[in-house]
CSV table of C-alpha atoms and ligand atoms in Angstrom, one decimal:
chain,number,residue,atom,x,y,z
A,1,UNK,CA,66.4,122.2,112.1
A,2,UNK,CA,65.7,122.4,108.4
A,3,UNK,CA,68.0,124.2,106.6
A,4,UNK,CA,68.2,125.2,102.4
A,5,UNK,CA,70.2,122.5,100.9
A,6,UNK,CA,73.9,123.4,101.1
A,7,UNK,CA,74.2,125.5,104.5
A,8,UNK,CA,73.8,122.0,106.5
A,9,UNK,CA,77.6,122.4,106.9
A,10,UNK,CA,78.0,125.8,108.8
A,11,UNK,CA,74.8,125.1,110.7
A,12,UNK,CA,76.2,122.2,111.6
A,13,UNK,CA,79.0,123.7,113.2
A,14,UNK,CA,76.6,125.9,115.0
A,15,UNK,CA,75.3,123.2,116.4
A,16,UNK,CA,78.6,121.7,117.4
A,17,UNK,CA,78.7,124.0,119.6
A,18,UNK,CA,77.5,121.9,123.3
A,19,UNK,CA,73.6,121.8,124.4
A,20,UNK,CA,73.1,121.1,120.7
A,21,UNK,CA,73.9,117.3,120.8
A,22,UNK,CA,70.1,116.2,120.3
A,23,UNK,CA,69.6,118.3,117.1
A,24,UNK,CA,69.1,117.6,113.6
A,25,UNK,CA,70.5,119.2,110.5
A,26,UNK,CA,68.0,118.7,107.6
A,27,UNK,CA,68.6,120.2,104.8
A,28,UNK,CA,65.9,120.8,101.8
A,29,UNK,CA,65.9,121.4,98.1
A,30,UNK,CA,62.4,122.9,97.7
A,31,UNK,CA,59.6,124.1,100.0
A,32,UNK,CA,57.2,121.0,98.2
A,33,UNK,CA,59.5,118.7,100.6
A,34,UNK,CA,59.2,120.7,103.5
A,35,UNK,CA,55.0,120.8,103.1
A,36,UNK,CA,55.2,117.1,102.4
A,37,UNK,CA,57.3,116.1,105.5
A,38,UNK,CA,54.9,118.2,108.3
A,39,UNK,CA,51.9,116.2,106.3
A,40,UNK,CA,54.1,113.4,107.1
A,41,UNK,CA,54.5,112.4,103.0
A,42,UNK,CA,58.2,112.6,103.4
A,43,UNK,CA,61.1,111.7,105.0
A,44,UNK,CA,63.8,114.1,106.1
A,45,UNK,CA,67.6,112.8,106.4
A,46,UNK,CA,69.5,114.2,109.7
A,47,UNK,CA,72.8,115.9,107.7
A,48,UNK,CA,74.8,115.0,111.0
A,49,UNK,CA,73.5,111.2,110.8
A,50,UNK,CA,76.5,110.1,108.3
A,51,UNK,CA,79.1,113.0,109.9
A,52,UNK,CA,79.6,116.1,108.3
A,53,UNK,CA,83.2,116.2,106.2
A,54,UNK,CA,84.9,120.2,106.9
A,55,UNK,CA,87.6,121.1,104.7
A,56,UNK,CA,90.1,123.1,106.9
A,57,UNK,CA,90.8,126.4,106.4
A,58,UNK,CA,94.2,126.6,108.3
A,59,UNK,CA,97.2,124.7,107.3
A,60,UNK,CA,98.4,122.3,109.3
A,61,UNK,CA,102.0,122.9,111.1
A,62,UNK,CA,104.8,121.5,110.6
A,63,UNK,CA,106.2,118.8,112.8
A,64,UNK,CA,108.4,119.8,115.6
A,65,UNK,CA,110.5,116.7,114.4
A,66,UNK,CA,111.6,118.6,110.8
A,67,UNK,CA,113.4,121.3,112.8
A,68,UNK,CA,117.3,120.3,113.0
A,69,UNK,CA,119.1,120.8,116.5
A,70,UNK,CA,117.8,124.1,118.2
A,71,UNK,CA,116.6,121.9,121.2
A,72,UNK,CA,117.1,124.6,123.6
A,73,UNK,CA,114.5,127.0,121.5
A,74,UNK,CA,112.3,123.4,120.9
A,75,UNK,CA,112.2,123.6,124.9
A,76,UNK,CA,111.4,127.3,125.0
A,77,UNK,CA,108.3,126.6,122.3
A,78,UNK,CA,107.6,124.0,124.5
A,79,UNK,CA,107.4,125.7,128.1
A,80,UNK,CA,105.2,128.6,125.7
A,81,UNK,CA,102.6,126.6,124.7
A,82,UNK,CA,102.5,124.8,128.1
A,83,UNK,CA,102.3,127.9,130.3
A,84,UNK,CA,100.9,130.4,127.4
A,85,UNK,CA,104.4,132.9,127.4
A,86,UNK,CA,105.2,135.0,124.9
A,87,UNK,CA,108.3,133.7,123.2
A,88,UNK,CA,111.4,135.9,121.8
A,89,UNK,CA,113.8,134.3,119.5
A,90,UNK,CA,116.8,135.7,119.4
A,91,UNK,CA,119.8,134.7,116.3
A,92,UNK,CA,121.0,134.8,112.8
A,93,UNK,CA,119.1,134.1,109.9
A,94,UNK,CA,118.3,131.1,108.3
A,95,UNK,CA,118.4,128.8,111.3
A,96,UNK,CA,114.7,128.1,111.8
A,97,UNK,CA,113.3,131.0,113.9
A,98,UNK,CA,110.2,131.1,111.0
A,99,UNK,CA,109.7,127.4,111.0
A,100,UNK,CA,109.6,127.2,115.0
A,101,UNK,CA,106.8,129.4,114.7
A,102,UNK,CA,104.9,127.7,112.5
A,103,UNK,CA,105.6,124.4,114.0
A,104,UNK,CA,104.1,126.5,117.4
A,105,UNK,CA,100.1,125.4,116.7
A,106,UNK,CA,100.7,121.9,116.2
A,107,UNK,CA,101.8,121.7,120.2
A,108,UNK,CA,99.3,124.0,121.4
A,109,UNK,CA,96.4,122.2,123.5
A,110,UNK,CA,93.6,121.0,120.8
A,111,UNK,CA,90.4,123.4,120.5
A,112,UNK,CA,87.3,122.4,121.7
A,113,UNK,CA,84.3,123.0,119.5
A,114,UNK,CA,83.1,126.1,121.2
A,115,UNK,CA,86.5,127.3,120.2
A,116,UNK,CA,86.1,126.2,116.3
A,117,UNK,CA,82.9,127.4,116.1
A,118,UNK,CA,84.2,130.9,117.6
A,119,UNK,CA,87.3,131.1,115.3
A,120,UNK,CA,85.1,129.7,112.2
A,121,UNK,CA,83.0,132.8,112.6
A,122,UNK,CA,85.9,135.1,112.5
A,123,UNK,CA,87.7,134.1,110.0
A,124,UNK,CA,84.2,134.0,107.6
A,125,UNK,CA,83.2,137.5,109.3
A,126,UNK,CA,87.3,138.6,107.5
A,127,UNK,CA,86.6,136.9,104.4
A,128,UNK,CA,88.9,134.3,104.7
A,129,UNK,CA,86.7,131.3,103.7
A,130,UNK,CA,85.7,131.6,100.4
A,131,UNK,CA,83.6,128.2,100.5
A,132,UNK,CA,81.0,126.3,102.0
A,133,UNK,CA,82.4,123.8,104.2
A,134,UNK,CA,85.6,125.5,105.1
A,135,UNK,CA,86.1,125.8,108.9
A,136,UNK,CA,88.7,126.6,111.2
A,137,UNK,CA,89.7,123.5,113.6
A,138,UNK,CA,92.9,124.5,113.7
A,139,UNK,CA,94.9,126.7,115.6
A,140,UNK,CA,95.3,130.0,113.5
A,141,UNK,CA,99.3,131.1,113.2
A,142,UNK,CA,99.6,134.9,111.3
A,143,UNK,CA,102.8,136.0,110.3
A,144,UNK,CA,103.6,139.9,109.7
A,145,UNK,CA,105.8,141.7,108.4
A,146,UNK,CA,106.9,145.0,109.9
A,147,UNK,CA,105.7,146.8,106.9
A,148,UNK,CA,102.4,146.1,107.5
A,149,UNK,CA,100.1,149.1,108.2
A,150,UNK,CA,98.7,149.6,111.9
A,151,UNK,CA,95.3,148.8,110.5
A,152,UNK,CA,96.2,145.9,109.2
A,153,UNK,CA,98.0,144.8,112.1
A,154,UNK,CA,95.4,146.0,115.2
A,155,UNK,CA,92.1,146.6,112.8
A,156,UNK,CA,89.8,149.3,111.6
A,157,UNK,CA,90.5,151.2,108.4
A,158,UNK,CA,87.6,153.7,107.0
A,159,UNK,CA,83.7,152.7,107.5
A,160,UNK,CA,83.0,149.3,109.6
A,161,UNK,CA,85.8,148.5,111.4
A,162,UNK,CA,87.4,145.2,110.2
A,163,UNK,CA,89.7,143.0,112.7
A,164,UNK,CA,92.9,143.2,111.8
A,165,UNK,CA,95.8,140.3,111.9
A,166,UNK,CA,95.5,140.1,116.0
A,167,UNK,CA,92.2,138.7,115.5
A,168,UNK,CA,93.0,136.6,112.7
A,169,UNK,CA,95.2,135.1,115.3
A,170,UNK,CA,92.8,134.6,118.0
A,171,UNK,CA,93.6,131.7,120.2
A,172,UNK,CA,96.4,130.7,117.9
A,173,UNK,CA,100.0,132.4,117.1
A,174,UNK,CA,101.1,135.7,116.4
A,175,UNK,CA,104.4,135.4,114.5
A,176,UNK,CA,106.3,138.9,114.5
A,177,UNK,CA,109.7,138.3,112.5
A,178,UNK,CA,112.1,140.7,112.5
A,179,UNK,CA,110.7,142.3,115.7
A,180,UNK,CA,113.5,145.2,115.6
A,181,UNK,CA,112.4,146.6,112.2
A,182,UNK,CA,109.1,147.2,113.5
A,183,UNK,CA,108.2,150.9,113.8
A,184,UNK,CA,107.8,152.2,117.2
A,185,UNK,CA,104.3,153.2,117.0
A,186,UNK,CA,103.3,149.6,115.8
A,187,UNK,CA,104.7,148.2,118.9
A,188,UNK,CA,103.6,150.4,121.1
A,189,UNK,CA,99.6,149.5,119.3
A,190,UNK,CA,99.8,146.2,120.2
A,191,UNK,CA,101.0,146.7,123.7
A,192,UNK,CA,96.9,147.1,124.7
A,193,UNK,CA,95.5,144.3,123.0
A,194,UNK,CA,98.2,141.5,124.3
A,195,UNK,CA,97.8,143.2,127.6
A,196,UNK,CA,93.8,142.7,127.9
A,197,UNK,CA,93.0,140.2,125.0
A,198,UNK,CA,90.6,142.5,123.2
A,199,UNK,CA,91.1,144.9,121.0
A,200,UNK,CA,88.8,147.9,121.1
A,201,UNK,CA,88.2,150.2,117.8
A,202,UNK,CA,86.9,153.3,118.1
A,203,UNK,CA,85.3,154.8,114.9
A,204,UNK,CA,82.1,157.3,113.9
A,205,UNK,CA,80.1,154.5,113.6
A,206,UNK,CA,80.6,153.6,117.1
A,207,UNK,CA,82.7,151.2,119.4
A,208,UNK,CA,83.7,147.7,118.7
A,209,UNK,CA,85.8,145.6,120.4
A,210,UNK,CA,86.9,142.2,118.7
A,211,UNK,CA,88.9,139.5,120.7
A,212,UNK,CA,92.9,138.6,120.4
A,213,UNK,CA,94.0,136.4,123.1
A,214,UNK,CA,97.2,134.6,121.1
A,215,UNK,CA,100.8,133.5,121.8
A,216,UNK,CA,103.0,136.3,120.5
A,217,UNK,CA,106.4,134.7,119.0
A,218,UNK,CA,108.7,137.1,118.1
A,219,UNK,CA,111.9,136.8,116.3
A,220,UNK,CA,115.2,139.2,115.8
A,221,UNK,CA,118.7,138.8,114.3
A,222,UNK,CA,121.0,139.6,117.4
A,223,UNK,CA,122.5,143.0,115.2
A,224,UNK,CA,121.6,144.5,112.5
A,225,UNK,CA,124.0,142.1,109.9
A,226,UNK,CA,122.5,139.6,112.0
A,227,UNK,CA,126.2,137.5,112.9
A,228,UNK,CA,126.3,139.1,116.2
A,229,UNK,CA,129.0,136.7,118.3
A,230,UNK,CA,130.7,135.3,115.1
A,231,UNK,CA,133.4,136.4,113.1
A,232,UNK,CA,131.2,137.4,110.2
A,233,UNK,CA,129.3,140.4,112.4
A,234,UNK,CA,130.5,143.6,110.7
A,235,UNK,CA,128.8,145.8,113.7
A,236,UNK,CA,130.3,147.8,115.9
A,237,UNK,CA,129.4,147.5,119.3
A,238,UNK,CA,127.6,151.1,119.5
A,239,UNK,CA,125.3,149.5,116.7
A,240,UNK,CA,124.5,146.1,118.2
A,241,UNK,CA,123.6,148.2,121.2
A,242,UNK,CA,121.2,150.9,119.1
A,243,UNK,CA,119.9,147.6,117.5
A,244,UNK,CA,119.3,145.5,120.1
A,245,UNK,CA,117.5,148.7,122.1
A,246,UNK,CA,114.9,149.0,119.9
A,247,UNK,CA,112.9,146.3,121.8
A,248,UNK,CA,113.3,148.0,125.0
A,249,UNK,CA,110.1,148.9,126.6
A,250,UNK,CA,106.5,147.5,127.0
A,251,UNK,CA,106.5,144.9,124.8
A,252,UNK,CA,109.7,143.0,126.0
A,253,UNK,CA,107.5,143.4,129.8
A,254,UNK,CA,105.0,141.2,128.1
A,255,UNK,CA,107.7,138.7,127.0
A,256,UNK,CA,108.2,136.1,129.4
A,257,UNK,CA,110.7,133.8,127.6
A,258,UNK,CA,113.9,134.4,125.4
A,259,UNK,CA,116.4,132.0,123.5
A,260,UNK,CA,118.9,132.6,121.7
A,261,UNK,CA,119.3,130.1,118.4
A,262,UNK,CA,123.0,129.1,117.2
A,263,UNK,CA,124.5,127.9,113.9
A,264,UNK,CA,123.7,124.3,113.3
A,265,UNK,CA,126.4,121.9,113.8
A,266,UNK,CA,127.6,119.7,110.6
A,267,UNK,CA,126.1,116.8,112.8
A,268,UNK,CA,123.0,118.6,113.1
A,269,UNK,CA,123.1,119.7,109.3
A,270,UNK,CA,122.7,116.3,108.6
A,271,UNK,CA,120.8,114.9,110.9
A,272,UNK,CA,117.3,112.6,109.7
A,273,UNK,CA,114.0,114.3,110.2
A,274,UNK,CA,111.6,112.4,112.7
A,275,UNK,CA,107.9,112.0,112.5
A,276,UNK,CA,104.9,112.6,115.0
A,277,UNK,CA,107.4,114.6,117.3
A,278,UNK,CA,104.9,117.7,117.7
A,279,UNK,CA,101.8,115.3,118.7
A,280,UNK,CA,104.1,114.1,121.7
A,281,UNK,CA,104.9,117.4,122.2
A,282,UNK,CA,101.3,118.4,122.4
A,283,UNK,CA,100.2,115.3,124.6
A,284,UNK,CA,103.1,116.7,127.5
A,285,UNK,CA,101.7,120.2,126.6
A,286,UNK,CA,97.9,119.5,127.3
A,287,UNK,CA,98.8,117.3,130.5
A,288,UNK,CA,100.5,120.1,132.0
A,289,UNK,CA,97.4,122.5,130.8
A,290,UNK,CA,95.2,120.3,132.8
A,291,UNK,CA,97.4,120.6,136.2
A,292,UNK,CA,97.1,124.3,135.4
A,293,UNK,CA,92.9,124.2,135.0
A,294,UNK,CA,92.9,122.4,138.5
A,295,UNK,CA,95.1,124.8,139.8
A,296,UNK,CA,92.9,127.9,138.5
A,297,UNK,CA,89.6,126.4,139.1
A,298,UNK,CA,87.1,128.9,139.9
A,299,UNK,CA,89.0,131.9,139.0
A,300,UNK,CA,89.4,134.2,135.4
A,301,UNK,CA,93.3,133.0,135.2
A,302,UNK,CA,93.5,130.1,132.2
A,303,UNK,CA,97.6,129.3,132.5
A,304,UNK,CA,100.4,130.1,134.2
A,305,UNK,CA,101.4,133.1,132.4
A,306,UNK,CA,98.5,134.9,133.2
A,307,UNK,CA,99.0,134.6,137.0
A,308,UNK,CA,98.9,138.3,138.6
A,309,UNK,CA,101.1,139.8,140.0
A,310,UNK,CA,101.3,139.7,143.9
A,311,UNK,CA,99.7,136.4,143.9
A,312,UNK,CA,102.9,134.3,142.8
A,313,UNK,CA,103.2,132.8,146.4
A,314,UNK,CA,99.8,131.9,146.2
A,315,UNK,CA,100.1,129.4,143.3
A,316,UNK,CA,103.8,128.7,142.4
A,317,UNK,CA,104.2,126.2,145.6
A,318,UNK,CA,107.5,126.2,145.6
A,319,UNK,CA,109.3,123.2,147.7
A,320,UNK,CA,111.5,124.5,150.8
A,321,UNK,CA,114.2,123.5,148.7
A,322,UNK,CA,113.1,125.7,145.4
A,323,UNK,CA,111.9,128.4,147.8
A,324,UNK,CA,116.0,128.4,148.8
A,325,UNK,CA,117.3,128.0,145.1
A,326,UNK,CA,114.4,131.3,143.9
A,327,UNK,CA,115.5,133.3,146.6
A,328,UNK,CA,119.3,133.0,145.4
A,329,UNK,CA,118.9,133.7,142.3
A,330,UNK,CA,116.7,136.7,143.0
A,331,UNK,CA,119.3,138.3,145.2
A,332,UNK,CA,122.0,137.6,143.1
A,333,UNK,CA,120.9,138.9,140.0
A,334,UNK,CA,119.0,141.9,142.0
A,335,UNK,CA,115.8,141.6,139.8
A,336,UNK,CA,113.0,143.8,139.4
A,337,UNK,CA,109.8,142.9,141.0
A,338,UNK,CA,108.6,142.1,137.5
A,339,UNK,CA,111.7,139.5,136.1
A,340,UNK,CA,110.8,138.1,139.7
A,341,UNK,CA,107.3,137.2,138.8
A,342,UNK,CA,108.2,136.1,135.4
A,343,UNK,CA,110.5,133.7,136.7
A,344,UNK,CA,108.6,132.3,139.4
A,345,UNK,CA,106.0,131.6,136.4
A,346,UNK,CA,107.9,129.9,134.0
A,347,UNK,CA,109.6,128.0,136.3
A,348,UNK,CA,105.7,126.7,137.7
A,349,UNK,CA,104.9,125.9,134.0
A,350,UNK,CA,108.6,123.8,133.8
A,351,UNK,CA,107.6,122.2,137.0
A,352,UNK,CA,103.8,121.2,135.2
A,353,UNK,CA,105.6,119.9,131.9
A,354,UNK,CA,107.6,117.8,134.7
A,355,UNK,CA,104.1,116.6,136.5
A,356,UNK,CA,105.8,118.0,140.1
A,357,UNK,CA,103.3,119.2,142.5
A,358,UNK,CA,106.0,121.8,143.9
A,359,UNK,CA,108.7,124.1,142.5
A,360,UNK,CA,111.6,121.9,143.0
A,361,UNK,CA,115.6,123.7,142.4
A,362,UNK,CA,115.5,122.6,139.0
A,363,UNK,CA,112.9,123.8,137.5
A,364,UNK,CA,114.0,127.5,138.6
A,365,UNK,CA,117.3,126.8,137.2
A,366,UNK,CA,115.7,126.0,134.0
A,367,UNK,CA,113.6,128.9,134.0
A,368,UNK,CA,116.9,131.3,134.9
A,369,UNK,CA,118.3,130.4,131.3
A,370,UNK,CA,115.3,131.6,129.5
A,371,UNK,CA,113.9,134.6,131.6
A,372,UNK,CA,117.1,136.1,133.0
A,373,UNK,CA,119.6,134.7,130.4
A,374,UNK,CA,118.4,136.0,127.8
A,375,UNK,CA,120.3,138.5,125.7
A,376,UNK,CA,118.5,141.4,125.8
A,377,UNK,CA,117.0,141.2,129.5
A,378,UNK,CA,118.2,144.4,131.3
A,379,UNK,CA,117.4,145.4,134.7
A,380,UNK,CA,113.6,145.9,134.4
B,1,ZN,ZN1,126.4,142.3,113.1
């Protein structure tokens, strides 16, 4: 493929893409060399021959290992990105709720190049890379803020519709902090697009739909000081409950795990940060990714948290034993159809991170403290 002298980079991506591998990239300065080289006067120089340097666009994460203690919410990130659930972190500020989202894409499974090439044309299609050579390798992680308007957020505006912030996060993380202060109406918008993936825009112009499969992490203080279960909290119980209401509903449905975060200990506090904990992290994660493509081969479901509903028996294999342990814990907390499912699904996505072929009794204890421990899990 001959190209003009200084787009060899994005058509090289292109061409990353597979059933490309046997193509050139050759780029030109003026039309003189392209005459010369079919007359066979000159030699063109493959682009791709010497490997193509692309500055990325995304920032990389930061290391699991620069978090102190939380290593029950580390676990909950963990089982997330393993099984593809929608976290909710639940406790006071300033102990790490924002970085564990950030750390999130650096445990994800790696992208493949269809997927770069896919996300690289999103983010240039937004405006987001300002250069040539800029491409997006990594996974995407958006943070917004619950003042952020609904087109923003979901997409559109006036004209063309743009893709909002959901897109932006396509295939990477969707960081909602301070879940609670988010206006009604906004949660209830984003309800659609985590449900199907896609978000579909409805203008003059016409219809467009623009994809938004990510992992939704969402963080709240426990009240509205946000020292719920200390001595500091100044609410009174009437408020903690308004407060931690506001989450009811549809999008807590589509929230498979909770954890609650706590103070750091002194110990903690002080504790060294470690190095190259999020790539082991990631290896575990994309191991138990791979027991989950066996399991769905030949069907539309890509992990565990995507299972549908009335076909839990069919995949979860619990053990006899787990069988007895779900069944327990089903009939003694009297759960919903709905907590049912999302508990047999996290606990299949502990039992992957654990390399068992069945659900065994601890992995469903496991999943109990983050499905049906959680803080603000009701009876739904
Ligand atoms: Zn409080």
């Amino acid at each position: 493929m001959i190209v003009p002298a200084g787009n060899e980079k994005e058509c090289a991506l292109i061409l990353a893409k597979g059933g490309h591998e046997g193509c050139g990239v050759f780029p030109v300065g003026k039309l003189e060399e392209v005459i010369a080289f079919f007359r066979g006067q000159h030699r063109l120089t493959d682009a791709r021959k010497n490997g193509i340097k692309f500055e990325e666009a995304v920032e990389k994460a930061p290391d699991f290992g620069r978090i102190k203690g939380q290593a029950l919410a580390k676990r909950a990130a963990m089982i997330s990105a393993a099984g593809g659930h929608n976290l909710l972190m639940i406790g006071p500020p300033g102990e790490g709720k924002s970085m564990l989202a950030k750390a999130m894409p650096g445990i994800l499974p790696r992208l493949r190049d269809a997927e770069k090439v896919l996300l690289t044309r999103i983010h240039s299609a937004c405006g987001k890379l300002e250069r040539d050579g800029l491409a997006v390798t990594r996974r995407p992680m958006r943070s917004i803020h619950h003042t952020a308007s609904k087109n923003a957020i979901i997409g559109g505006g006036s004209g063309v519709p743009r893709p909002g912030e959901i897109t932006l996060a396509h295939l990477g993380v969707l960081f909602l902090d301070e879940i609670a202060e988010f206006q009604r109406a906004t949660l209830e918008a984003l309800r659609q697009p985590i449900e199907d993936g896609v978000v579909h825009l409805t203008r003059v112009q016409g219809a467009m739909q623009f994809p938004c499969k990510f992992t939704l992490v969402a963080a709240m203080n426990p009240c509205p000081c946000g020292y719920a279960g200390s001595e500091n909290c100044r609410c009174s119980k009437a408020d903690v409950e308004k407060y931690q209401q506001r989450l009811s509903g549809p999008i807590l449905d589509r929230i498979d795990l909770q954890v609650e975060l706590k103070p750091l200990t002194v110990d903690e506090r002080f504790a060294a940060s470690e190095e190259g904990v999020s790539s082991r992290m990631r290896a575990q994660v994309e191991r138990a990714r791979d027991r989950q493509d066996q399991r769905y081969e030949g069907t539309q479901i890509p992990f565990n948290a995507a299972m549908p509903g009335g076909h839990i028996g069919d995949y979860c294999q619990f053990s006899a034993a787990g069988l007895e342990t779900f069944r327990g814990v089903v009939a003694s907390r009297t759960l919903s159809t709905r907590s049912m499912d999302r508990l047999a699904k996290v606990a299949r996505t502990i039992a992957d991170l654990g390399e068992s072929a069945a659900v065994e009794p601890p992995h469903v204890q496991e999943a109990t403290t983050f499905v049906i421990g959680g803080v603000l899990r009701d009876s739904s």
